[in-house]
XYZ file of C-alpha atoms in Angstrom:
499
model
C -49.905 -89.560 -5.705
C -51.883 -90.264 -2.526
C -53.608 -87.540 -0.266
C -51.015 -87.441 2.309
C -48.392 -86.394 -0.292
C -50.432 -83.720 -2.017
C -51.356 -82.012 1.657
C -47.512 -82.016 1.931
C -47.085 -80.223 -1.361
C -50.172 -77.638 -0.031
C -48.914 -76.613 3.201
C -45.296 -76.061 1.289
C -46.957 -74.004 -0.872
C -49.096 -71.877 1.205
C -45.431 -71.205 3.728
C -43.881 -70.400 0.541
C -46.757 -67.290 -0.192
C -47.469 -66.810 3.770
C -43.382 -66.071 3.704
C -43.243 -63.205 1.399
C -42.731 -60.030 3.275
C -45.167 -58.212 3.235
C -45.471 -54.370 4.809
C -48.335 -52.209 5.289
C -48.610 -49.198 4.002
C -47.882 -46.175 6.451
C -48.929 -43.557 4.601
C -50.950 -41.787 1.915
C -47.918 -41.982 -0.169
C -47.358 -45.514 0.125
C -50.650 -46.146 -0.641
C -50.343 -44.427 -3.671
C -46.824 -46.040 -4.870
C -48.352 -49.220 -4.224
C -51.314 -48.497 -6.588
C -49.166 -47.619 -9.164
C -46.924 -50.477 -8.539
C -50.073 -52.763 -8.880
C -51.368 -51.246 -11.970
C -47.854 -51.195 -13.449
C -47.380 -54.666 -13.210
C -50.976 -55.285 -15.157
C -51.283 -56.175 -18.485
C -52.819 -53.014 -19.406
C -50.235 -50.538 -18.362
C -48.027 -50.994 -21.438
C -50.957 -48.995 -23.129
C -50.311 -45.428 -21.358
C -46.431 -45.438 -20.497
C -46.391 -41.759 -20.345
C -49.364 -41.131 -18.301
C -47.913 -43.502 -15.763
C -44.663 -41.323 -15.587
C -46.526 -38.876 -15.019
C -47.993 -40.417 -12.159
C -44.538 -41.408 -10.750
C -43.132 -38.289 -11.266
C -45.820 -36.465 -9.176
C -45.104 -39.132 -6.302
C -41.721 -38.078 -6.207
C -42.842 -34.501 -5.610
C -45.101 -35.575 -3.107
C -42.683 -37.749 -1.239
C -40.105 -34.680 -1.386
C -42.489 -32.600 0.188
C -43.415 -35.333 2.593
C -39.753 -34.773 4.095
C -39.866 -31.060 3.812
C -42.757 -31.433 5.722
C -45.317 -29.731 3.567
C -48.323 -31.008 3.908
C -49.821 -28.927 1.619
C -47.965 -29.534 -1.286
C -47.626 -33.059 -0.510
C -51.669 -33.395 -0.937
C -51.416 -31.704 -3.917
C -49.212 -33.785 -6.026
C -50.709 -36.893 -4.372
C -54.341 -35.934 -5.658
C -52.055 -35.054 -9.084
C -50.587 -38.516 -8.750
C -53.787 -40.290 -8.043
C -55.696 -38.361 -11.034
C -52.756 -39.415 -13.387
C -52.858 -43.041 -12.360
C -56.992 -42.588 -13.046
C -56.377 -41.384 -16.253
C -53.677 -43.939 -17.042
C -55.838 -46.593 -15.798
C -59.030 -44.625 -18.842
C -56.295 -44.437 -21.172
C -54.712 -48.060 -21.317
C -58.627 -49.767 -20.949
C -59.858 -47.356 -24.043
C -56.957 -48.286 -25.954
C -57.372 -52.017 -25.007
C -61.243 -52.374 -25.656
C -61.309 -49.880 -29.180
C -58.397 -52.188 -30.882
C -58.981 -55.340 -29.458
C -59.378 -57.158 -32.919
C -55.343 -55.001 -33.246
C -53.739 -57.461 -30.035
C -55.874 -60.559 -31.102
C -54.518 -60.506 -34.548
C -50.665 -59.211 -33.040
C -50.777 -62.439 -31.014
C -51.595 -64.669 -33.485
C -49.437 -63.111 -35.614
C -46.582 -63.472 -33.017
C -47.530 -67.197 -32.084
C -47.301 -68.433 -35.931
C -43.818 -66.350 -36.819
C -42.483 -68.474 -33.996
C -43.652 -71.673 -35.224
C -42.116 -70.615 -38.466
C -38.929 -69.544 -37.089
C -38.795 -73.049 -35.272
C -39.736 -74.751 -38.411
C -36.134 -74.484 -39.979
C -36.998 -71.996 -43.062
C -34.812 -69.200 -42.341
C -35.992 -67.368 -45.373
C -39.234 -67.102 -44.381
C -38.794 -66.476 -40.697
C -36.576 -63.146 -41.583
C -38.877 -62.005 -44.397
C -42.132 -62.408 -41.606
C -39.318 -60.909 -38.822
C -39.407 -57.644 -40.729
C -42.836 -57.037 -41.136
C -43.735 -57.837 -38.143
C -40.925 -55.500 -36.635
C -42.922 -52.680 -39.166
C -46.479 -53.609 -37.353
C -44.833 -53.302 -33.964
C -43.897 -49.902 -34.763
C -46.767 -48.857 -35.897
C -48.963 -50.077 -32.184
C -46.141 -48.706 -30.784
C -46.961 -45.279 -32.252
C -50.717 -45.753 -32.164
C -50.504 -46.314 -28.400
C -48.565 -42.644 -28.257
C -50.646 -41.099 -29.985
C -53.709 -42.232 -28.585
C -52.219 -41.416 -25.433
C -51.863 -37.730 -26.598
C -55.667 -37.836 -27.497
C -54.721 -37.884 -31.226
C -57.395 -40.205 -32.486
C -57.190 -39.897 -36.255
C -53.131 -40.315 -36.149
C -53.626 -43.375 -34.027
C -56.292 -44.840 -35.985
C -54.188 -44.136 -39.107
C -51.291 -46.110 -37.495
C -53.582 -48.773 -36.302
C -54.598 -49.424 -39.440
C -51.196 -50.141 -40.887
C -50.562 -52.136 -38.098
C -53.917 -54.377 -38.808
C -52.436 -54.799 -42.721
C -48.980 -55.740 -42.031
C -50.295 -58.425 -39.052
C -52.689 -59.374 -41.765
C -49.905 -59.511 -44.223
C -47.882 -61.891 -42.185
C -51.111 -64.175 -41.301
C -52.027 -64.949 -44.747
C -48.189 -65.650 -46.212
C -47.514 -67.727 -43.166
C -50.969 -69.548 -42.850
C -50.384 -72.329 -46.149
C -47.354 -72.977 -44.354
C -48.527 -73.361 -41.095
C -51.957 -75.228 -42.688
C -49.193 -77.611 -44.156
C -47.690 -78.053 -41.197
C -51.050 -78.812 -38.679
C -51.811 -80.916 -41.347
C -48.523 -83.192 -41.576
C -49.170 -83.112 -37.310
C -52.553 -84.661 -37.498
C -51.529 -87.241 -39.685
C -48.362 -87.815 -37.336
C -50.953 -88.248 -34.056
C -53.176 -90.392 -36.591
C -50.427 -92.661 -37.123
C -49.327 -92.668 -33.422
C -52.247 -94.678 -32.654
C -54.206 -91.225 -31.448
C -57.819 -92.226 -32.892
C -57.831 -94.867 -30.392
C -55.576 -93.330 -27.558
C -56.500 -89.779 -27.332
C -59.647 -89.761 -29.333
C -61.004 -86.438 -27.988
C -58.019 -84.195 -28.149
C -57.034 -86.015 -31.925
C -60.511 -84.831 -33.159
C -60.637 -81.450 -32.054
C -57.242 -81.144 -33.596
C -58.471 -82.464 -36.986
C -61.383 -80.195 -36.915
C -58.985 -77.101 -36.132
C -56.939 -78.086 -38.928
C -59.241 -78.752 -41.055
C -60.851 -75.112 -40.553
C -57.561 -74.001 -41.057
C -57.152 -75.569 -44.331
C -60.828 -74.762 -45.265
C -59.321 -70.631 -45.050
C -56.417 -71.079 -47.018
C -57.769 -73.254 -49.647
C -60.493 -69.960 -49.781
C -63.654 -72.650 -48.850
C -64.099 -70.460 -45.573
C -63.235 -66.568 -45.961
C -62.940 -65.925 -41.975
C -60.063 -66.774 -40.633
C -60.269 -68.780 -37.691
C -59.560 -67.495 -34.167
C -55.860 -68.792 -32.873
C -54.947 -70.935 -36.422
C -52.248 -72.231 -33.858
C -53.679 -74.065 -31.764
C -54.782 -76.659 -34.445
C -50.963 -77.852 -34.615
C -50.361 -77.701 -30.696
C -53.667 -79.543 -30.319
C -52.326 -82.609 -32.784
C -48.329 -82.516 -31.016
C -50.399 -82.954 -27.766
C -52.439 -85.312 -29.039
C -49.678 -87.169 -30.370
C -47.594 -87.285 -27.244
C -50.714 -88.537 -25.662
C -50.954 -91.454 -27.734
C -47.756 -92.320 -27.504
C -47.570 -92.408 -23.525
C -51.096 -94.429 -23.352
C -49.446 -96.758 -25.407
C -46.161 -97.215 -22.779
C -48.386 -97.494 -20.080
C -50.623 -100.268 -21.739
C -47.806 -101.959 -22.507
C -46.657 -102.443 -19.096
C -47.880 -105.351 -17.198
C -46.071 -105.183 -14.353
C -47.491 -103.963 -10.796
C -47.101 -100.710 -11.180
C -44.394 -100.592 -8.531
C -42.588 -97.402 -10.464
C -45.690 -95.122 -9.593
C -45.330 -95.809 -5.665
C -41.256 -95.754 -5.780
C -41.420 -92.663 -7.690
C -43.663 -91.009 -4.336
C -41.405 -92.235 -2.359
C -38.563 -91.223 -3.989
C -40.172 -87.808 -3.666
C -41.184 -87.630 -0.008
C -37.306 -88.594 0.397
C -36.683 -85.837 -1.111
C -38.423 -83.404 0.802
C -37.808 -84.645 3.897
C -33.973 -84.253 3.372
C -34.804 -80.350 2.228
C -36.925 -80.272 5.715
C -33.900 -81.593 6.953
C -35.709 -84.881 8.862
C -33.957 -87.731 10.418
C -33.867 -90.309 6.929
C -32.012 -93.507 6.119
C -30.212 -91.550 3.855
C -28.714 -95.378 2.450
C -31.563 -96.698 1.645
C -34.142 -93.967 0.228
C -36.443 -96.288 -1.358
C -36.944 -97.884 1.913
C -37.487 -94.470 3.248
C -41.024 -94.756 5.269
C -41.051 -90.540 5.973
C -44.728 -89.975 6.967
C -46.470 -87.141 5.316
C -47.468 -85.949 8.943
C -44.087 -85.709 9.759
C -43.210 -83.165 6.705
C -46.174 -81.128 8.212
C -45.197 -80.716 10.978
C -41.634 -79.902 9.746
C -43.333 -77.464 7.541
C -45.057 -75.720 10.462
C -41.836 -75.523 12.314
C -40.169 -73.772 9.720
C -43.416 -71.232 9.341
C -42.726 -70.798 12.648
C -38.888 -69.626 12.282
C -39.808 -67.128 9.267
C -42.478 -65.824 11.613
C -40.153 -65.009 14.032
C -37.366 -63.463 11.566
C -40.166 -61.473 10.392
C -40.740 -59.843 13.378
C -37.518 -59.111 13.205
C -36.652 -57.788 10.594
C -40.006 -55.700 10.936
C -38.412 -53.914 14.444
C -35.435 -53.705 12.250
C -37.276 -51.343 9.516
C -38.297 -49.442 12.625
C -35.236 -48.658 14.020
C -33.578 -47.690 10.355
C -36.382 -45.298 9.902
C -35.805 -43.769 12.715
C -32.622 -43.407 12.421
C -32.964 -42.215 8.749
C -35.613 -39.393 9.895
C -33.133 -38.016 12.481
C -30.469 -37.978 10.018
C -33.326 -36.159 7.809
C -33.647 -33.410 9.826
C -30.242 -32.460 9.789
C -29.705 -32.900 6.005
C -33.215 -30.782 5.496
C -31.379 -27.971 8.201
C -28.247 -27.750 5.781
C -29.981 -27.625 2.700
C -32.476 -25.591 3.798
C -29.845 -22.914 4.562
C -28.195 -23.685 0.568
C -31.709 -23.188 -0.663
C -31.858 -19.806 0.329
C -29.170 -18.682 -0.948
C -29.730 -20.427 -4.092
C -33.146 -18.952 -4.518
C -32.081 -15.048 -4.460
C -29.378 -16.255 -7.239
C -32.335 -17.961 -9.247
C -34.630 -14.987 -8.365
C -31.697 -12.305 -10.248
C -31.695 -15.487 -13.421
C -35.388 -15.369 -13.624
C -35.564 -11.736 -14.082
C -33.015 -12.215 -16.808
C -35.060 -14.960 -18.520
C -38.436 -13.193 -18.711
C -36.697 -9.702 -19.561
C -35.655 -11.879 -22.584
C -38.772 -13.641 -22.963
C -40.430 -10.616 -23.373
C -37.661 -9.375 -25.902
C -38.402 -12.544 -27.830
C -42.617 -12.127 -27.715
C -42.149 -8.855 -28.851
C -39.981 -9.733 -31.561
C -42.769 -12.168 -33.017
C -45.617 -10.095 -32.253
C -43.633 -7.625 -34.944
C -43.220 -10.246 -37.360
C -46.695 -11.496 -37.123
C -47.869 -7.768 -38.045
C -45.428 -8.077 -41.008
C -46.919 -11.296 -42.401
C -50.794 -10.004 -42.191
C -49.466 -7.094 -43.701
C -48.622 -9.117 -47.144
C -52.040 -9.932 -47.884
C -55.499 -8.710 -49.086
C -58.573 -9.221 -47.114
C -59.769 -13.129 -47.612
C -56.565 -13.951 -49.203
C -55.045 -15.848 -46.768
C -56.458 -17.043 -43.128
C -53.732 -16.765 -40.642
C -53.505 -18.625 -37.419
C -50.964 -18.772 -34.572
C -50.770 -22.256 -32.727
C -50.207 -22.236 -29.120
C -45.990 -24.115 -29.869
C -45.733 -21.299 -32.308
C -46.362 -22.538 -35.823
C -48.475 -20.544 -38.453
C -51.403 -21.783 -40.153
C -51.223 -20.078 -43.570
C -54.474 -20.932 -45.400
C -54.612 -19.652 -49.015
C -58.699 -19.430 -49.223
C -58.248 -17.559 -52.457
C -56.637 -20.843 -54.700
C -58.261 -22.862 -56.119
C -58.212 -25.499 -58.980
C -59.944 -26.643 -61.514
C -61.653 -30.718 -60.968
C -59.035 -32.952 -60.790
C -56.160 -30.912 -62.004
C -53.106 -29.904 -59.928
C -52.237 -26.603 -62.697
C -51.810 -23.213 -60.876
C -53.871 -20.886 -62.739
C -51.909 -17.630 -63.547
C -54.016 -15.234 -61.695
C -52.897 -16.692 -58.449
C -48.943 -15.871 -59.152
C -49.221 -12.875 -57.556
C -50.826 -14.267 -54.349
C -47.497 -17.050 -54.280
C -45.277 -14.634 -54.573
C -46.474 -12.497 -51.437
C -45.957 -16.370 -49.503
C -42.687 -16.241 -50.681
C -41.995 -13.101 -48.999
C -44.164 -14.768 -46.033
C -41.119 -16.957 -45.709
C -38.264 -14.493 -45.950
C -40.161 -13.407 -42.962
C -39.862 -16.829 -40.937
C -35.883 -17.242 -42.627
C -35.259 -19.419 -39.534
C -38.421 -21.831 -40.073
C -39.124 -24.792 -41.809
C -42.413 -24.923 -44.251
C -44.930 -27.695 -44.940
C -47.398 -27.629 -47.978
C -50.425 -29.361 -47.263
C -52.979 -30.604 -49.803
C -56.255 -31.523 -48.687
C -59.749 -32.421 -50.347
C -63.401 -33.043 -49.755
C -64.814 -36.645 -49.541
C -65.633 -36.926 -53.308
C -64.332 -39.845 -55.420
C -61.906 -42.457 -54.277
C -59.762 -41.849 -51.104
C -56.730 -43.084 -52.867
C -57.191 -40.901 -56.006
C -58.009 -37.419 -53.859
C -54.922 -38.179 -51.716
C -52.616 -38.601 -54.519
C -54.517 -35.596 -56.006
C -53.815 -33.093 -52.773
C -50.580 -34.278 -52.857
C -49.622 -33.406 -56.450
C -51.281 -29.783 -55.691
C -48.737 -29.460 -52.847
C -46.244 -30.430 -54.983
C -47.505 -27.833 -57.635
C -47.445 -24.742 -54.895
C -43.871 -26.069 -53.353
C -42.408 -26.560 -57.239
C -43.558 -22.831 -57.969
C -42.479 -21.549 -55.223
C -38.588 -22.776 -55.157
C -39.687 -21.242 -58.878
C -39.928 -18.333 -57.662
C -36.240 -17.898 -55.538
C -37.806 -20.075 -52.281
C -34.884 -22.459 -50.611
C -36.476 -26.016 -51.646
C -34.569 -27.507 -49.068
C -37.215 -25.910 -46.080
C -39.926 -26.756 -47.983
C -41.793 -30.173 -47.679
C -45.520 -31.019 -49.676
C -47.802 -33.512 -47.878
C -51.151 -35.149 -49.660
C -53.842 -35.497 -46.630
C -56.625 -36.039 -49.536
C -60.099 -36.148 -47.326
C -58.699 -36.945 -44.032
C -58.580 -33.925 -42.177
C -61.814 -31.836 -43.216
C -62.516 -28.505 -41.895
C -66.256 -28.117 -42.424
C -69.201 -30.823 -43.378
C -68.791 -32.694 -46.194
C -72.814 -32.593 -46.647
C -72.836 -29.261 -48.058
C -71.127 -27.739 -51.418
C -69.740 -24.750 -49.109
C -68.489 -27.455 -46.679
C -66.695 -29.323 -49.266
C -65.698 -26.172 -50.911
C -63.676 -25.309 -47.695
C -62.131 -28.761 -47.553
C -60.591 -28.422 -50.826
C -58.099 -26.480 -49.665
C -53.716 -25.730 -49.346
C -52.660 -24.988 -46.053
C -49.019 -23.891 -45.952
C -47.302 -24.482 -42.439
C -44.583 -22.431 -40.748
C -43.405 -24.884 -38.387
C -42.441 -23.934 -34.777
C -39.388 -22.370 -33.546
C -36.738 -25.322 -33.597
C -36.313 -26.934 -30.041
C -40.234 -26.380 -29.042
């Protein structure tokens, strides 16, 4: 393609970005939807989807306020808005940068279950389908919880993420090995040595990395595996065009009918004068698609300006009919406020009903125990921490010892209290032995507290026993009267339904 023709292609090009509209920003607010608009549309935002509504939602307050004309509110949620896009903006680059080996491994996962799909084994493809729908869960949940600053949830659901993506990598890897393989030797065939020599040997070294990790010769997996079978197609369909071309003798005429063939083309979009019968005889001059160019740069310019004085005039017209909306509703507001004022006295006269209520069954619950018994502690949604300090078990068993009947029975009367509650059983240990053996041995103690329990006349059906094993420690793990506090049951009264 000669200069003349790519200049042509430039200038359309630049008319074609110079033509967006484009409208400045009039005020704080817009400023401030455009920010979020920009960061939205970044490849980060997908890691703090909440915080971001948050940030939205505040603009709408300010905006409302904007056409109430309060100022002062209306700086207040912006500043809100602003701080929540900040902290968006923290969020999404803390989750990016602390699990970045998490998206590199999700996209290569993702890359090689669509080579498989394409590959014609249906089998295979559904079976890799479902585990990677599992793994996407789990980032899914990681990026919520790390979003709610719950770091040992999110790492927890990172990690299953990272072992079903691994999961899928090494099942689908032989396969896909197989196939880069089968590709080089396709581009070798093709005549690629000698036509494409540079992209054919990268190719065979990727493969051959590839195959050097599944055959267990290399034990890190290579970076994009891939790429090793898109570098040998490429290289193939290289080979294969170098060849056409070398085989033609000719003059090459094809190359300069083809430009022309395109210049035609344009012109007839630019609508300029052509011999529209013979096209290939076409002589359209470059400068005269330039200039046809400019000309038409020229008329958006102009409807521009239009349509700018346009979005004048419409605003103005939608800020008289504002006022008189904001007159009428202003008068509606009133009189809704005085009935809101009457419903809010209602609602806190009950509020305070219901507070008292709890305060009286909260006296009622400390009541059931002796002193260092049981550590009680009210959340701020209104669960209750019951820890029962005083049982214990012996090393590695889950058997209640007898003396502690007594105690159980008194949390069974804990939860005739809370009748409306659910109840979780929580076993937890200290950082001795395997992680895997002390969480299936706090779970089992659970179990042991719940079974006794619905023993005892409890409804089973509330009750639910969770194994944390060494997870969630309370105290340091360096001392014995650290580790003594970690082995521990903490029995849950879960909040009031609906909080």
């Amino acid at each position: 393609m000669d200069k003349q023709t790519t200049t042509s292609i430039a200038a359309i090009a630049a008319l074609l970005i110079w033509a967006t509209p484009l409208f400045a920003a009039d005020t704080n607010t817009d400023t401030t939807r455009r920010n979020i608009d920009t960061f939205k549309q970044s490849n980060l935002s997908i890691y703090a989807p909440k915080t971001i509504e948050r940030a939205e939602a505040y603009l709408g307050a300010a905006m409302l306020a904007s056409q109430q004309q309060k100022a002062d509110d209306e700086s207040a949620a912006l500043a809100q808005a602003e701080a929540s896009l900040t902290e968006a903006k923290e969020t999404a680059t803390d989750f990016h940068q602390r699990f970045k080996s998490l998206l590199e491994m999700r996209q290569a996962a993702t890359s090689i279950t669509k080579i498989i799909a394409s590959s014609g084994q249906p089998d295979d493809a559904a079976s890799f389908a479902q585990i990677m729908d599992q793994a996407n869960k789990a980032v899914a949940q990681a990026i919520a919880t790390h979003e709610q600053g719950d770091l040992n949830q999110t790492q927890r659901f990172a990690n299953d993420a990272l072992t079903d993506y691994r999961k899928v990598l090494n099942q689908a890897m032989p396969q896909l090995a197989d196939m880069a393989d089968s590709e080089v030797a396709k581009a070798a065939h093709a005549g690629a040595k000698q036509y494409s020599p540079v992209m054919y040997g990268i190719a065979k070294q990727k493969a051959a990395a590839l195959r050097a990790y599944v055959d267990g010769i290399n034990h890190t997996a290579p970076a994009h595996p891939e790429v090793a079978l898109y570098l040998a197609q490429e290289a193939r369909h290289i080979a294969q065009q170098v060849k056409v071309w070398r085989r033609d003798t000719g003059s090459h005429e094809a190359i300069i009918l083809k430009q022309r063939d395109f210049r035609f083309k344009l012109a007839t979009l630019l609508d300029i004068d052509t011999d529209s019968n013979n096209p290939m005889l076409s002589r359209t001059q470059p400068a005269k698609i330039i200039a046809a160019v400019r000309e038409m740069k020229q008329t958006l310019a102009t409807e521009r300006k239009a349509r700018k004085a346009e979005r004048v005039q419409l605003k103005q017209q939608y800020e008289t009919e504002l006022k008189a909306r904001l007159a009428e509703e202003t008068s509606q507001l009133s009189k809704a406020q005085q009935s809101q004022m009457s419903n809010i006295k209602e609602a806190f006269q009950a509020k305070l009903e219901r507070e008292t209520y709890e305060q009286k069954r909260q006296q009622r619950l400390r009541a059931l125990f002796k002193p260092n018994q049981v550590e009680l502690l009210v959340n701020l949604d209104g669960s209750i921490l019951m820890r029962l300090s005083a049982l214990k078990f012996a090393s590695g068993s889950s058997k209640i010892n007898a003396k502690y009947y007594d105690m159980l029975g008194q949390v069974k009367e804990a939860f005739a209290i809370y009748a409306d509650r659910k109840i979780r059983i929580e076993g937890h240990t200290d950082n001795k032995g395997d992680v895997k053996v002390n969480q299936r041995l706090s779970l089992k103690r659970a179990e042991a507290v719940r079974d006794f329990l619905i023993a005892a006349g409890a409804d089973g059906s509330r009750l639910k026993a969770l194994g944390y094993g060494e997870v969630r420690p309370i105290a340091s793990n360096e001392f014995d009267r650290g580790r003594a506090m970690n082995r521990r049951i903490d029995v849950v009264i879960e909040a009031p339904a609906g909080k």
